[in-house]
Amino acid sequence: MPDTMRRNTAARIVFALFCLLALCCMLPQAASAATSGSGTQQDPYVVDTWADLQTAMAGGGYIELSADVVDGSQYYSGSSTRLDVPSGISVVLDLKGH
């Protein structure tokens, strides 16, 4: 392979990696366990999205809503409407009037 082709191929690979990195930075981040908190009674998880609520429920502990949380399936196809608590996990959910 001529030297020019090698440089062009390398430049294309570097450009593709740069584009992939830029795209990853623009995508929404995965749902965190909660907006804040450690899940204890004194420091509950404070959640304000359906995804965070699902994640916190799966991990168990004390959870507090900081906003009205609405199932996102009406907005996003494939969003689950289920809130599951795994066997053996305890959850205390404080709706805080929401």
GROMACS .gro file of C-alpha atoms in nm:
model
   98
    1MET     CA    1   0.000   0.000   0.000
    2PRO     CA    2   0.146   0.339  -0.095
    3ASP     CA    3   0.243   0.579   0.182
    4THR     CA    4  -0.029   0.829   0.081
    5MET     CA    5  -0.300   0.563   0.115
    6ARG     CA    6  -0.170   0.470   0.463
    7ARG     CA    7  -0.184   0.832   0.575
    8ASN     CA    8  -0.536   0.876   0.431
    9THR     CA    9  -0.654   0.558   0.602
   10ALA     CA   10  -0.501   0.664   0.933
   11ALA     CA   11  -0.658   1.008   0.902
   12ARG     CA   12  -0.997   0.854   0.831
   13ILE     CA   13  -0.967   0.625   1.134
   14VAL     CA   14  -0.871   0.917   1.359
   15PHE     CA   15  -1.159   1.123   1.220
   16ALA     CA   16  -1.406   0.836   1.274
   17LEU     CA   17  -1.287   0.792   1.634
   18PHE     CA   18  -1.320   1.166   1.694
   19CYS     CA   19  -1.677   1.163   1.555
   20LEU     CA   20  -1.765   0.864   1.772
   21LEU     CA   21  -1.630   1.037   2.082
   22ALA     CA   22  -1.820   1.356   2.000
   23LEU     CA   23  -2.141   1.159   1.947
   24CYS     CA   24  -2.099   0.979   2.279
   25CYS     CA   25  -2.060   1.313   2.457
   26MET     CA   26  -2.384   1.441   2.304
   27LEU     CA   27  -2.596   1.136   2.392
   28PRO     CA   28  -2.796   1.145   2.715
   29GLN     CA   29  -2.613   0.981   2.998
   30ALA     CA   30  -2.743   0.657   3.146
   31ALA     CA   31  -2.977   0.699   3.435
   32SER     CA   32  -2.801   0.737   3.763
   33ALA     CA   33  -2.917   0.551   4.071
   34ALA     CA   34  -3.078   0.872   4.185
   35THR     CA   35  -3.050   1.246   4.152
   36SER     CA   36  -2.887   1.256   4.495
   37GLY     CA   37  -2.869   1.070   4.825
   38SER     CA   38  -2.731   0.741   4.950
   39GLY     CA   39  -3.056   0.549   5.001
   40THR     CA   40  -3.055   0.561   5.380
   41GLN     CA   41  -3.338   0.693   5.596
   42GLN     CA   42  -3.132   1.001   5.684
   43ASP     CA   43  -3.014   1.054   5.324
   44PRO     CA   44  -3.274   0.905   5.087
   45TYR     CA   45  -3.231   0.883   4.712
   46VAL     CA   46  -3.399   1.194   4.572
   47VAL     CA   47  -3.535   1.124   4.224
   48ASP     CA   48  -3.715   1.336   3.969
   49THR     CA   49  -3.734   1.114   3.659
   50TRP     CA   50  -3.900   0.784   3.579
   51ALA     CA   51  -3.567   0.625   3.484
   52ASP     CA   52  -3.407   0.731   3.814
   53LEU     CA   53  -3.708   0.598   4.005
   54GLN     CA   54  -3.682   0.262   3.826
   55THR     CA   55  -3.310   0.240   3.901
   56ALA     CA   56  -3.350   0.339   4.266
   57MET     CA   57  -3.638   0.093   4.315
   58ALA     CA   58  -3.424  -0.189   4.176
   59GLY     CA   59  -3.146  -0.107   4.424
   60GLY     CA   60  -3.375  -0.065   4.724
   61GLY     CA   61  -3.354   0.168   5.020
   62TYR     CA   62  -3.526   0.497   5.097
   63ILE     CA   63  -3.647   0.697   4.799
   64GLU     CA   64  -3.801   1.044   4.790
   65LEU     CA   65  -3.961   1.218   4.493
   66SER     CA   66  -3.855   1.576   4.427
   67ALA     CA   67  -4.099   1.628   4.137
   68ASP     CA   68  -4.399   1.470   3.969
   69VAL     CA   69  -4.260   1.159   3.801
   70VAL     CA   70  -4.441   1.040   3.490
   71ASP     CA   71  -4.392   0.714   3.305
   72GLY     CA   72  -4.207   0.803   2.986
   73SER     CA   73  -4.365   0.540   2.761
   74GLN     CA   74  -4.604   0.797   2.620
   75TYR     CA   75  -4.304   0.998   2.499
   76TYR     CA   76  -4.043   0.733   2.423
   77SER     CA   77  -4.112   0.403   2.254
   78GLY     CA   78  -3.968   0.110   2.445
   79SER     CA   79  -3.980   0.281   2.784
   80SER     CA   80  -4.098   0.043   3.051
   81THR     CA   81  -4.397   0.135   3.264
   82ARG     CA   82  -4.304  -0.119   3.529
   83LEU     CA   83  -4.153  -0.047   3.865
   84ASP     CA   84  -3.994  -0.368   3.989
   85VAL     CA   85  -3.847  -0.441   4.328
   86PRO     CA   86  -3.627  -0.751   4.319
   87SER     CA   87  -3.698  -1.031   4.565
   88GLY     CA   88  -3.530  -0.968   4.899
   89ILE     CA   89  -3.500  -0.591   4.844
   90SER     CA   90  -3.690  -0.340   5.059
   91VAL     CA   91  -3.803   0.000   4.937
   92VAL     CA   92  -3.956   0.293   5.126
   93LEU     CA   93  -4.101   0.544   4.880
   94ASP     CA   94  -4.185   0.893   5.006
   95LEU     CA   95  -4.401   1.066   4.745
   96LYS     CA   96  -4.358   1.407   4.913
   97GLY     CA   97  -4.698   1.514   4.782
   98HIS     CA   98  -4.619   1.429   4.420
   0.00000   0.00000   0.00000
